[in-house]
mmCIF file with all atom_site columns, C-alpha atoms in Angstrom:
data_model
loop_
_atom_site.group_PDB
_atom_site.id
_atom_site.type_symbol
_atom_site.label_atom_id
_atom_site.label_alt_id
_atom_site.label_comp_id
_atom_site.label_asym_id
_atom_site.label_entity_id
_atom_site.label_seq_id
_atom_site.pdbx_PDB_ins_code
_atom_site.Cartn_x
_atom_site.Cartn_y
_atom_site.Cartn_z
_atom_site.occupancy
_atom_site.B_iso_or_equiv
_atom_site.pdbx_formal_charge
_atom_site.auth_seq_id
_atom_site.auth_comp_id
_atom_site.auth_asym_id
_atom_site.auth_atom_id
_atom_site.pdbx_PDB_model_num
ATOM 1   C CA . LYS A 1 1   ? -10.860 8.033   16.101  1.00 61.00 ? 1   LYS A CA 1
ATOM 2   C CA . ALA A 1 2   ? -10.173 9.993   12.935  1.00 76.00 ? 2   ALA A CA 1
ATOM 3   C CA . GLY A 1 3   ? -8.304  8.252   10.163  1.00 93.00 ? 3   GLY A CA 1
ATOM 4   C CA . VAL A 1 4   ? -5.422  9.419   8.031   1.00 97.00 ? 4   VAL A CA 1
ATOM 5   C CA . THR A 1 5   ? -6.176  12.642  6.198   1.00 97.00 ? 5   THR A CA 1
ATOM 6   C CA . GLN A 1 6   ? -4.485  13.598  2.961   1.00 98.00 ? 6   GLN A CA 1
ATOM 7   C CA . THR A 1 7   ? -4.890  16.922  1.192   1.00 97.00 ? 7   THR A CA 1
ATOM 8   C CA . PRO A 1 8   ? -5.562  17.833  -1.474  1.00 97.00 ? 8   PRO A CA 1
ATOM 9   C CA . ARG A 1 9   ? -7.458  14.883  -3.015  1.00 97.00 ? 9   ARG A CA 1
ATOM 10  C CA . TYR A 1 10  ? -6.743  15.989  -6.578  1.00 97.00 ? 10  TYR A CA 1
ATOM 11  C CA . LEU A 1 11  ? -4.046  18.137  -8.086  1.00 97.00 ? 11  LEU A CA 1
ATOM 12  C CA . ILE A 1 12  ? -3.245  19.151  -11.655 1.00 98.00 ? 12  ILE A CA 1
ATOM 13  C CA . LYS A 1 13  ? 0.167   20.615  -12.407 1.00 98.00 ? 13  LYS A CA 1
ATOM 14  C CA . THR A 1 14  ? 2.316   21.233  -15.468 1.00 98.00 ? 14  THR A CA 1
ATOM 15  C CA . ARG A 1 15  ? 5.797   19.960  -16.166 1.00 98.00 ? 15  ARG A CA 1
ATOM 16  C CA . GLY A 1 16  ? 8.513   21.833  -14.326 1.00 97.00 ? 16  GLY A CA 1
ATOM 17  C CA . GLN A 1 17  ? 6.313   22.981  -11.466 1.00 98.00 ? 17  GLN A CA 1
ATOM 18  C CA . GLN A 1 18  ? 6.628   21.793  -7.911  1.00 98.00 ? 18  GLN A CA 1
ATOM 19  C CA . VAL A 1 19  ? 3.967   20.406  -5.605  1.00 98.00 ? 19  VAL A CA 1
ATOM 20  C CA . THR A 1 20  ? 3.480   19.862  -1.877  1.00 98.00 ? 20  THR A CA 1
ATOM 21  C CA . LEU A 1 21  ? 1.211   17.167  -0.483  1.00 98.00 ? 21  LEU A CA 1
ATOM 22  C CA . SER A 1 22  ? 0.062   16.949  3.120   1.00 98.00 ? 22  SER A CA 1
ATOM 23  C CA . CYS A 1 23  ? -0.713  14.043  5.429   1.00 98.00 ? 23  CYS A CA 1
ATOM 24  C CA . SER A 1 24  ? -2.166  14.083  8.939   1.00 97.00 ? 24  SER A CA 1
ATOM 25  C CA . PRO A 1 25  ? -1.687  10.716  10.658  1.00 97.00 ? 25  PRO A CA 1
ATOM 26  C CA . ILE A 1 26  ? -3.902  9.028   13.201  1.00 96.00 ? 26  ILE A CA 1
ATOM 27  C CA . SER A 1 27  ? -3.550  10.606  16.623  1.00 94.00 ? 27  SER A CA 1
ATOM 28  C CA . GLY A 1 28  ? -0.778  8.900   18.560  1.00 92.00 ? 28  GLY A CA 1
ATOM 29  C CA . HIS A 1 29  ? 0.959   7.519   15.474  1.00 93.00 ? 29  HIS A CA 1
ATOM 30  C CA . ARG A 1 30  ? 4.527   8.721   15.124  1.00 93.00 ? 30  ARG A CA 1
ATOM 31  C CA . SER A 1 31  ? 5.455   7.156   11.786  1.00 93.00 ? 31  SER A CA 1
ATOM 32  C CA . VAL A 1 32  ? 4.347   8.374   8.374   1.00 96.00 ? 32  VAL A CA 1
ATOM 33  C CA . SER A 1 33  ? 5.299   6.526   5.191   1.00 95.00 ? 33  SER A CA 1
ATOM 34  C CA . TRP A 1 34  ? 4.727   7.726   1.650   1.00 97.00 ? 34  TRP A CA 1
ATOM 35  C CA . TYR A 1 35  ? 4.018   5.515   -1.353  1.00 97.00 ? 35  TYR A CA 1
ATOM 36  C CA . GLN A 1 36  ? 3.553   6.198   -5.048  1.00 98.00 ? 36  GLN A CA 1
ATOM 37  C CA . GLN A 1 37  ? 0.925   4.082   -6.822  1.00 97.00 ? 37  GLN A CA 1
ATOM 38  C CA . THR A 1 38  ? 0.768   3.757   -10.605 1.00 95.00 ? 38  THR A CA 1
ATOM 39  C CA . PRO A 1 39  ? -0.982  1.163   -12.783 1.00 91.00 ? 39  PRO A CA 1
ATOM 40  C CA . GLY A 1 40  ? 2.340   0.023   -14.224 1.00 89.00 ? 40  GLY A CA 1
ATOM 41  C CA . GLN A 1 41  ? 4.465   -0.220  -11.090 1.00 92.00 ? 41  GLN A CA 1
ATOM 42  C CA . GLY A 1 42  ? 1.931   -0.658  -8.298  1.00 93.00 ? 42  GLY A CA 1
ATOM 43  C CA . LEU A 1 43  ? 2.796   0.764   -4.875  1.00 95.00 ? 43  LEU A CA 1
ATOM 44  C CA . GLN A 1 44  ? 6.379   1.858   -4.461  1.00 95.00 ? 44  GLN A CA 1
ATOM 45  C CA . PHE A 1 45  ? 7.908   3.083   -1.209  1.00 95.00 ? 45  PHE A CA 1
ATOM 46  C CA . LEU A 1 46  ? 9.139   6.666   -1.189  1.00 97.00 ? 46  LEU A CA 1
ATOM 47  C CA . PHE A 1 47  ? 10.247  7.328   2.395   1.00 94.00 ? 47  PHE A CA 1
ATOM 48  C CA . GLU A 1 48  ? 9.309   7.037   6.028   1.00 94.00 ? 48  GLU A CA 1
ATOM 49  C CA . TYR A 1 49  ? 9.452   9.659   8.759   1.00 95.00 ? 49  TYR A CA 1
ATOM 50  C CA . PHE A 1 50  ? 9.513   8.934   12.460  1.00 93.00 ? 50  PHE A CA 1
ATOM 51  C CA . SER A 1 51  ? 9.751   11.596  15.161  1.00 92.00 ? 51  SER A CA 1
ATOM 52  C CA . GLU A 1 52  ? 10.602  14.304  12.601  1.00 94.00 ? 52  GLU A CA 1
ATOM 53  C CA . THR A 1 53  ? 13.494  12.290  11.119  1.00 94.00 ? 53  THR A CA 1
ATOM 54  C CA . GLN A 1 54  ? 13.644  10.446  7.842   1.00 94.00 ? 54  GLN A CA 1
ATOM 55  C CA . ARG A 1 55  ? 14.182  6.882   8.964   1.00 90.00 ? 55  ARG A CA 1
ATOM 56  C CA . ASN A 1 56  ? 14.068  5.058   5.636   1.00 90.00 ? 56  ASN A CA 1
ATOM 57  C CA . LYS A 1 57  ? 14.162  5.980   1.962   1.00 93.00 ? 57  LYS A CA 1
ATOM 58  C CA . GLY A 1 58  ? 13.196  4.201   -1.243  1.00 93.00 ? 58  GLY A CA 1
ATOM 59  C CA . ASN A 1 59  ? 14.768  4.443   -4.685  1.00 93.00 ? 59  ASN A CA 1
ATOM 60  C CA . PHE A 1 60  ? 13.391  7.729   -5.912  1.00 96.00 ? 60  PHE A CA 1
ATOM 61  C CA . PRO A 1 61  ? 15.344  10.729  -7.222  1.00 97.00 ? 61  PRO A CA 1
ATOM 62  C CA . GLY A 1 62  ? 16.182  13.684  -5.038  1.00 96.00 ? 62  GLY A CA 1
ATOM 63  C CA . ARG A 1 63  ? 13.297  15.648  -6.556  1.00 97.00 ? 63  ARG A CA 1
ATOM 64  C CA . PHE A 1 64  ? 11.135  13.782  -4.079  1.00 98.00 ? 64  PHE A CA 1
ATOM 65  C CA . SER A 1 65  ? 11.534  15.014  -0.526  1.00 97.00 ? 65  SER A CA 1
ATOM 66  C CA . GLY A 1 66  ? 9.572   15.175  2.642   1.00 97.00 ? 66  GLY A CA 1
ATOM 67  C CA . ARG A 1 67  ? 9.485   16.325  6.200   1.00 97.00 ? 67  ARG A CA 1
ATOM 68  C CA . GLN A 1 68  ? 7.629   15.684  9.408   1.00 97.00 ? 68  GLN A CA 1
ATOM 69  C CA . PHE A 1 69  ? 6.548   18.193  12.002  1.00 96.00 ? 69  PHE A CA 1
ATOM 70  C CA . SER A 1 70  ? 6.476   17.882  15.775  1.00 95.00 ? 70  SER A CA 1
ATOM 71  C CA . ASN A 1 71  ? 2.766   16.972  15.684  1.00 93.00 ? 71  ASN A CA 1
ATOM 72  C CA . SER A 1 72  ? 3.618   14.054  13.330  1.00 94.00 ? 72  SER A CA 1
ATOM 73  C CA . ARG A 1 73  ? 1.961   15.700  10.329  1.00 97.00 ? 73  ARG A CA 1
ATOM 74  C CA . SER A 1 74  ? 4.015   15.155  7.207   1.00 98.00 ? 74  SER A CA 1
ATOM 75  C CA . GLU A 1 75  ? 4.465   16.820  3.864   1.00 98.00 ? 75  GLU A CA 1
ATOM 76  C CA . MET A 1 76  ? 6.081   15.554  0.707   1.00 98.00 ? 76  MET A CA 1
ATOM 77  C CA . ASN A 1 77  ? 7.389   17.774  -2.029  1.00 98.00 ? 77  ASN A CA 1
ATOM 78  C CA . VAL A 1 78  ? 8.100   16.991  -5.640  1.00 98.00 ? 78  VAL A CA 1
ATOM 79  C CA . SER A 1 79  ? 10.128  19.544  -7.548  1.00 96.00 ? 79  SER A CA 1
ATOM 80  C CA . THR A 1 80  ? 10.572  19.948  -11.316 1.00 97.00 ? 80  THR A CA 1
ATOM 81  C CA . LEU A 1 81  ? 7.581   17.766  -12.083 1.00 98.00 ? 81  LEU A CA 1
ATOM 82  C CA . GLU A 1 82  ? 7.781   15.267  -14.936 1.00 97.00 ? 82  GLU A CA 1
ATOM 83  C CA . LEU A 1 83  ? 4.941   13.575  -16.808 1.00 97.00 ? 83  LEU A CA 1
ATOM 84  C CA . GLY A 1 84  ? 5.927   10.276  -15.185 1.00 96.00 ? 84  GLY A CA 1
ATOM 85  C CA . ASP A 1 85  ? 5.209   11.696  -11.739 1.00 98.00 ? 85  ASP A CA 1
ATOM 86  C CA . SER A 1 86  ? 1.479   11.412  -12.436 1.00 98.00 ? 86  SER A CA 1
ATOM 87  C CA . ALA A 1 87  ? 0.283   8.965   -9.820  1.00 97.00 ? 87  ALA A CA 1
ATOM 88  C CA . LEU A 1 88  ? -1.748  8.406   -6.689  1.00 97.00 ? 88  LEU A CA 1
ATOM 89  C CA . TYR A 1 89  ? 0.372   9.388   -3.699  1.00 98.00 ? 89  TYR A CA 1
ATOM 90  C CA . LEU A 1 90  ? -0.572  7.545   -0.541  1.00 98.00 ? 90  LEU A CA 1
ATOM 91  C CA . CYS A 1 91  ? 0.552   8.157   2.966   1.00 97.00 ? 91  CYS A CA 1
ATOM 92  C CA . ALA A 1 92  ? 0.284   5.601   5.716   1.00 96.00 ? 92  ALA A CA 1
ATOM 93  C CA . SER A 1 93  ? 0.553   6.126   9.427   1.00 95.00 ? 93  SER A CA 1
ATOM 94  C CA . SER A 1 94  ? 1.598   3.638   12.063  1.00 92.00 ? 94  SER A CA 1
ATOM 95  C CA . LEU A 1 95  ? 2.817   3.525   15.628  1.00 89.00 ? 95  LEU A CA 1
ATOM 96  C CA . GLY A 1 96  ? 6.346   3.227   14.287  1.00 82.00 ? 96  GLY A CA 1
ATOM 97  C CA . THR A 1 97  ? 7.478   0.422   16.557  1.00 77.00 ? 97  THR A CA 1
ATOM 98  C CA . GLY A 1 98  ? 8.605   -1.464  13.455  1.00 70.00 ? 98  GLY A CA 1
ATOM 99  C CA . GLY A 1 99  ? 8.818   -5.166  12.919  1.00 68.00 ? 99  GLY A CA 1
ATOM 100 C CA . GLN A 1 100 ? 6.687   -7.719  11.223  1.00 66.00 ? 100 GLN A CA 1
ATOM 101 C CA . GLY A 1 101 ? 3.493   -6.891  13.027  1.00 70.00 ? 101 GLY A CA 1
ATOM 102 C CA . GLU A 1 102 ? 3.433   -3.212  12.164  1.00 81.00 ? 102 GLU A CA 1
ATOM 103 C CA . LYS A 1 103 ? 0.003   -2.154  10.929  1.00 89.00 ? 103 LYS A CA 1
ATOM 104 C CA . LEU A 1 104 ? -0.214  0.557   8.309   1.00 93.00 ? 104 LEU A CA 1
ATOM 105 C CA . PHE A 1 105 ? -3.268  2.762   8.013   1.00 95.00 ? 105 PHE A CA 1
ATOM 106 C CA . PHE A 1 106 ? -3.541  4.460   4.640   1.00 97.00 ? 106 PHE A CA 1
ATOM 107 C CA . GLY A 1 107 ? -5.137  7.714   3.681   1.00 97.00 ? 107 GLY A CA 1
ATOM 108 C CA . SER A 1 108 ? -7.309  8.073   0.573   1.00 97.00 ? 108 SER A CA 1
ATOM 109 C CA . GLY A 1 109 ? -4.412  9.541   -1.368  1.00 97.00 ? 109 GLY A CA 1
ATOM 110 C CA . THR A 1 110 ? -3.698  12.548  -3.520  1.00 98.00 ? 110 THR A CA 1
ATOM 111 C CA . GLN A 1 111 ? -4.205  12.001  -7.243  1.00 97.00 ? 111 GLN A CA 1
ATOM 112 C CA . LEU A 1 112 ? -1.553  14.059  -9.033  1.00 98.00 ? 112 LEU A CA 1
ATOM 113 C CA . SER A 1 113 ? -1.809  14.686  -12.756 1.00 98.00 ? 113 SER A CA 1
ATOM 114 C CA . VAL A 1 114 ? 1.127   16.312  -14.537 1.00 98.00 ? 114 VAL A CA 1
ATOM 115 C CA . LEU A 1 115 ? 0.322   17.835  -17.934 1.00 96.00 ? 115 LEU A CA 1
ATOM 116 C CA . THR B 2 1   ? 12.064  -5.746  -10.319 1.00 66.00 ? 1   THR B CA 1
ATOM 117 C CA . GLN B 2 2   ? 8.821   -6.839  -8.679  1.00 78.00 ? 2   GLN B CA 1
ATOM 118 C CA . LEU B 2 3   ? 9.572   -8.976  -5.629  1.00 89.00 ? 3   LEU B CA 1
ATOM 119 C CA . LEU B 2 4   ? 5.991   -10.191 -5.339  1.00 95.00 ? 4   LEU B CA 1
ATOM 120 C CA . GLU B 2 5   ? 4.039   -11.480 -8.319  1.00 96.00 ? 5   GLU B CA 1
ATOM 121 C CA . GLN B 2 6   ? 0.276   -11.668 -8.006  1.00 97.00 ? 6   GLN B CA 1
ATOM 122 C CA . SER B 2 7   ? -2.028  -13.762 -10.144 1.00 96.00 ? 7   SER B CA 1
ATOM 123 C CA . PRO B 2 8   ? -4.388  -13.484 -11.737 1.00 97.00 ? 8   PRO B CA 1
ATOM 124 C CA . GLN B 2 9   ? -4.129  -9.813  -12.592 1.00 96.00 ? 9   GLN B CA 1
ATOM 125 C CA . PHE B 2 10  ? -7.876  -9.520  -13.232 1.00 97.00 ? 10  PHE B CA 1
ATOM 126 C CA . LEU B 2 11  ? -10.760 -11.685 -12.130 1.00 97.00 ? 11  LEU B CA 1
ATOM 127 C CA . SER B 2 12  ? -14.435 -11.289 -12.964 1.00 98.00 ? 12  SER B CA 1
ATOM 128 C CA . ILE B 2 13  ? -16.844 -13.717 -11.339 1.00 97.00 ? 13  ILE B CA 1
ATOM 129 C CA . GLN B 2 14  ? -20.476 -14.027 -10.375 1.00 97.00 ? 14  GLN B CA 1
ATOM 130 C CA . GLU B 2 15  ? -21.858 -13.782 -6.886  1.00 98.00 ? 15  GLU B CA 1
ATOM 131 C CA . GLY B 2 16  ? -21.634 -17.061 -5.028  1.00 98.00 ? 16  GLY B CA 1
ATOM 132 C CA . GLU B 2 17  ? -18.526 -18.379 -6.781  1.00 98.00 ? 17  GLU B CA 1
ATOM 133 C CA . ASN B 2 18  ? -15.277 -19.252 -5.003  1.00 98.00 ? 18  ASN B CA 1
ATOM 134 C CA . LEU B 2 19  ? -11.902 -17.864 -5.996  1.00 98.00 ? 19  LEU B CA 1
ATOM 135 C CA . THR B 2 20  ? -8.236  -17.962 -5.066  1.00 98.00 ? 20  THR B CA 1
ATOM 136 C CA . VAL B 2 21  ? -5.655  -15.237 -5.539  1.00 98.00 ? 21  VAL B CA 1
ATOM 137 C CA . TYR B 2 22  ? -1.945  -16.016 -5.432  1.00 98.00 ? 22  TYR B CA 1
ATOM 138 C CA . CYS B 2 23  ? 1.081   -14.060 -4.314  1.00 97.00 ? 23  CYS B CA 1
ATOM 139 C CA . ASN B 2 24  ? 4.454   -15.577 -5.197  1.00 97.00 ? 24  ASN B CA 1
ATOM 140 C CA . SER B 2 25  ? 8.104   -14.701 -4.749  1.00 96.00 ? 25  SER B CA 1
ATOM 141 C CA . SER B 2 26  ? 11.554  -16.236 -4.830  1.00 94.00 ? 26  SER B CA 1
ATOM 142 C CA . SER B 2 27  ? 12.405  -14.272 -1.670  1.00 94.00 ? 27  SER B CA 1
ATOM 143 C CA . VAL B 2 28  ? 11.701  -15.243 1.913   1.00 95.00 ? 28  VAL B CA 1
ATOM 144 C CA . PHE B 2 29  ? 9.606   -12.806 3.917   1.00 94.00 ? 29  PHE B CA 1
ATOM 145 C CA . SER B 2 30  ? 9.416   -12.368 7.666   1.00 93.00 ? 30  SER B CA 1
ATOM 146 C CA . SER B 2 31  ? 5.770   -11.407 7.318   1.00 93.00 ? 31  SER B CA 1
ATOM 147 C CA . LEU B 2 32  ? 3.167   -10.919 4.664   1.00 95.00 ? 32  LEU B CA 1
ATOM 148 C CA . GLN B 2 33  ? 0.092   -8.750  4.640   1.00 96.00 ? 33  GLN B CA 1
ATOM 149 C CA . TRP B 2 34  ? -3.023  -8.615  2.475   1.00 98.00 ? 34  TRP B CA 1
ATOM 150 C CA . TYR B 2 35  ? -4.845  -5.367  1.740   1.00 98.00 ? 35  TYR B CA 1
ATOM 151 C CA . ARG B 2 36  ? -8.018  -4.501  -0.134  1.00 98.00 ? 36  ARG B CA 1
ATOM 152 C CA . GLN B 2 37  ? -8.276  -1.218  -1.963  1.00 97.00 ? 37  GLN B CA 1
ATOM 153 C CA . GLU B 2 38  ? -11.527 0.207   -3.302  1.00 95.00 ? 38  GLU B CA 1
ATOM 154 C CA . PRO B 2 39  ? -11.670 2.847   -6.033  1.00 91.00 ? 39  PRO B CA 1
ATOM 155 C CA . GLY B 2 40  ? -10.762 6.289   -4.745  1.00 89.00 ? 40  GLY B CA 1
ATOM 156 C CA . GLU B 2 41  ? -9.559  4.971   -1.409  1.00 94.00 ? 41  GLU B CA 1
ATOM 157 C CA . GLY B 2 42  ? -6.337  3.829   0.171   1.00 96.00 ? 42  GLY B CA 1
ATOM 158 C CA . PRO B 2 43  ? -5.574  0.157   0.907   1.00 97.00 ? 43  PRO B CA 1
ATOM 159 C CA . VAL B 2 44  ? -7.112  -1.332  4.048   1.00 97.00 ? 44  VAL B CA 1
ATOM 160 C CA . LEU B 2 45  ? -5.257  -4.041  5.938   1.00 96.00 ? 45  LEU B CA 1
ATOM 161 C CA . LEU B 2 46  ? -7.063  -7.392  6.020   1.00 97.00 ? 46  LEU B CA 1
ATOM 162 C CA . VAL B 2 47  ? -4.552  -9.697  7.688   1.00 96.00 ? 47  VAL B CA 1
ATOM 163 C CA . THR B 2 48  ? -0.918  -10.227 8.644   1.00 95.00 ? 48  THR B CA 1
ATOM 164 C CA . VAL B 2 49  ? 0.680   -13.683 8.562   1.00 95.00 ? 49  VAL B CA 1
ATOM 165 C CA . VAL B 2 50  ? 4.095   -14.320 10.064  1.00 93.00 ? 50  VAL B CA 1
ATOM 166 C CA . THR B 2 51  ? 4.595   -18.077 10.479  1.00 93.00 ? 51  THR B CA 1
ATOM 167 C CA . GLY B 2 52  ? 5.273   -20.502 7.622   1.00 94.00 ? 52  GLY B CA 1
ATOM 168 C CA . GLY B 2 53  ? 2.192   -22.637 6.997   1.00 96.00 ? 53  GLY B CA 1
ATOM 169 C CA . GLU B 2 54  ? -0.032  -20.257 8.953   1.00 96.00 ? 54  GLU B CA 1
ATOM 170 C CA . VAL B 2 55  ? -3.705  -20.111 8.002   1.00 97.00 ? 55  VAL B CA 1
ATOM 171 C CA . LYS B 2 56  ? -5.978  -17.264 9.069   1.00 97.00 ? 56  LYS B CA 1
ATOM 172 C CA . LYS B 2 57  ? -9.672  -16.867 8.446   1.00 97.00 ? 57  LYS B CA 1
ATOM 173 C CA . LEU B 2 58  ? -11.645 -13.660 8.256   1.00 95.00 ? 58  LEU B CA 1
ATOM 174 C CA . LYS B 2 59  ? -15.313 -14.567 7.701   1.00 96.00 ? 59  LYS B CA 1
ATOM 175 C CA . ARG B 2 60  ? -15.399 -15.904 4.102   1.00 97.00 ? 60  ARG B CA 1
ATOM 176 C CA . LEU B 2 61  ? -11.741 -15.071 3.444   1.00 98.00 ? 61  LEU B CA 1
ATOM 177 C CA . THR B 2 62  ? -8.974  -17.603 4.126   1.00 98.00 ? 62  THR B CA 1
ATOM 178 C CA . PHE B 2 63  ? -5.328  -16.551 4.018   1.00 98.00 ? 63  PHE B CA 1
ATOM 179 C CA . GLN B 2 64  ? -2.402  -18.958 3.915   1.00 97.00 ? 64  GLN B CA 1
ATOM 180 C CA . PHE B 2 65  ? 1.317   -18.297 4.226   1.00 97.00 ? 65  PHE B CA 1
ATOM 181 C CA . GLY B 2 66  ? 3.514   -20.823 2.440   1.00 96.00 ? 66  GLY B CA 1
ATOM 182 C CA . ASP B 2 67  ? 5.673   -23.198 4.467   1.00 96.00 ? 67  ASP B CA 1
ATOM 183 C CA . ALA B 2 68  ? 8.829   -21.575 3.104   1.00 96.00 ? 68  ALA B CA 1
ATOM 184 C CA . ARG B 2 69  ? 7.416   -18.063 3.646   1.00 96.00 ? 69  ARG B CA 1
ATOM 185 C CA . LYS B 2 70  ? 7.856   -17.239 -0.060  1.00 96.00 ? 70  LYS B CA 1
ATOM 186 C CA . ASP B 2 71  ? 4.243   -17.279 -1.122  1.00 96.00 ? 71  ASP B CA 1
ATOM 187 C CA . SER B 2 72  ? 0.715   -16.731 0.061   1.00 97.00 ? 72  SER B CA 1
ATOM 188 C CA . SER B 2 73  ? -2.829  -17.242 -1.106  1.00 98.00 ? 73  SER B CA 1
ATOM 189 C CA . LEU B 2 74  ? -6.184  -15.666 -0.461  1.00 98.00 ? 74  LEU B CA 1
ATOM 190 C CA . HIS B 2 75  ? -9.307  -17.784 -0.919  1.00 98.00 ? 75  HIS B CA 1
ATOM 191 C CA . ILE B 2 76  ? -12.772 -16.242 -0.939  1.00 98.00 ? 76  ILE B CA 1
ATOM 192 C CA . THR B 2 77  ? -15.782 -18.483 -0.480  1.00 98.00 ? 77  THR B CA 1
ATOM 193 C CA . ALA B 2 78  ? -19.166 -17.509 -1.942  1.00 98.00 ? 78  ALA B CA 1
ATOM 194 C CA . ALA B 2 79  ? -18.001 -14.139 -3.230  1.00 98.00 ? 79  ALA B CA 1
ATOM 195 C CA . GLN B 2 80  ? -20.301 -11.160 -2.858  1.00 97.00 ? 80  GLN B CA 1
ATOM 196 C CA . PRO B 2 81  ? -20.430 -7.840  -4.751  1.00 97.00 ? 81  PRO B CA 1
ATOM 197 C CA . GLY B 2 82  ? -19.015 -6.170  -1.654  1.00 96.00 ? 82  GLY B CA 1
ATOM 198 C CA . ASP B 2 83  ? -15.795 -8.146  -2.164  1.00 97.00 ? 83  ASP B CA 1
ATOM 199 C CA . THR B 2 84  ? -15.090 -6.160  -5.337  1.00 97.00 ? 84  THR B CA 1
ATOM 200 C CA . GLY B 2 85  ? -11.786 -4.327  -5.172  1.00 97.00 ? 85  GLY B CA 1
ATOM 201 C CA . LEU B 2 86  ? -8.043  -4.496  -5.692  1.00 98.00 ? 86  LEU B CA 1
ATOM 202 C CA . TYR B 2 87  ? -6.368  -7.117  -3.505  1.00 98.00 ? 87  TYR B CA 1
ATOM 203 C CA . LEU B 2 88  ? -2.744  -6.389  -2.703  1.00 98.00 ? 88  LEU B CA 1
ATOM 204 C CA . CYS B 2 89  ? -0.182  -8.562  -1.005  1.00 97.00 ? 89  CYS B CA 1
ATOM 205 C CA . ALA B 2 90  ? 2.788   -6.927  0.706   1.00 96.00 ? 90  ALA B CA 1
ATOM 206 C CA . GLY B 2 91  ? 5.820   -8.579  2.234   1.00 94.00 ? 91  GLY B CA 1
ATOM 207 C CA . LEU B 2 92  ? 8.490   -7.477  4.663   1.00 92.00 ? 92  LEU B CA 1
ATOM 208 C CA . LEU B 2 93  ? 11.974  -8.857  3.987   1.00 90.00 ? 93  LEU B CA 1
ATOM 209 C CA . PRO B 2 94  ? 13.931  -10.075 7.048   1.00 87.00 ? 94  PRO B CA 1
ATOM 210 C CA . SER B 2 95  ? 16.447  -7.284  6.513   1.00 83.00 ? 95  SER B CA 1
ATOM 211 C CA . GLY B 2 96  ? 13.899  -4.826  5.190   1.00 80.00 ? 96  GLY B CA 1
ATOM 212 C CA . TYR B 2 97  ? 12.255  -1.785  6.603   1.00 82.00 ? 97  TYR B CA 1
ATOM 213 C CA . ALA B 2 98  ? 9.469   -1.133  4.120   1.00 86.00 ? 98  ALA B CA 1
ATOM 214 C CA . LEU B 2 99  ? 6.712   -3.264  2.670   1.00 90.00 ? 99  LEU B CA 1
ATOM 215 C CA . ASN B 2 100 ? 7.178   -4.607  -0.849  1.00 92.00 ? 100 ASN B CA 1
ATOM 216 C CA . PHE B 2 101 ? 3.838   -4.625  -2.631  1.00 95.00 ? 101 PHE B CA 1
ATOM 217 C CA . GLY B 2 102 ? 2.614   -6.808  -5.471  1.00 96.00 ? 102 GLY B CA 1
ATOM 218 C CA . LYS B 2 103 ? 0.775   -5.082  -8.303  1.00 96.00 ? 103 LYS B CA 1
ATOM 219 C CA . GLY B 2 104 ? -2.528  -6.498  -7.140  1.00 96.00 ? 104 GLY B CA 1
ATOM 220 C CA . THR B 2 105 ? -5.449  -8.582  -8.348  1.00 97.00 ? 105 THR B CA 1
ATOM 221 C CA . SER B 2 106 ? -8.466  -6.609  -9.476  1.00 97.00 ? 106 SER B CA 1
ATOM 222 C CA . LEU B 2 107 ? -11.614 -8.526  -8.520  1.00 98.00 ? 107 LEU B CA 1
ATOM 223 C CA . LEU B 2 108 ? -15.091 -7.795  -9.850  1.00 98.00 ? 108 LEU B CA 1
ATOM 224 C CA . VAL B 2 109 ? -18.044 -9.691  -8.400  1.00 98.00 ? 109 VAL B CA 1
ATOM 225 C CA . THR B 2 110 ? -21.304 -9.206  -10.262 1.00 97.00 ? 110 THR B CA 1
ATOM 226 C CA . PRO B 2 111 ? -24.773 -9.999  -8.846  1.00 96.00 ? 111 PRO B CA 1
#
């Protein structure tokens, strides 16, 4: 079956702009999590959506937001972009049952560059 | 603060050599996962360990979860160029809801 699809793959924006990233999870998966990956900090958890509701949230400012649609597709939005927002943004889909055995399937990511 | 510390940060070896990558923490995890990430791609899950002392093998890769569930190791036997990539460990705290990732070990295996 098809994997996790993230669009676009690459994005270049300038400071102050806003950006929207999209993620289509594996069919049947109801949970979508978003991570930010940078060389300095590694992967950091942004938030998780399950059945159109934000179930968990990491320690990122309110400029980072997201939503999930009824078909489980998810978008994340970053407003008032800063240079430090340059990163690879990864989304991961899972069944959403939670617990220690939960398997995450990652997309290839969106590489965001803020100039 | 990084909950999981991985070492070494970089590793460059020749084909056929053995290597071990470590993932350490002062926190106890209910489970720990290992991922491999190749350039331009997202991480791919290799294994999940949940029991202290657990050992799992995946072909030439051996994963071990520490008895106290605070650390883990990944041993690769007879490394091949196809093993090249970024190896990430990720742990789930007993009270947690999201994986905590280490910064990774970047492995390069040359022919």
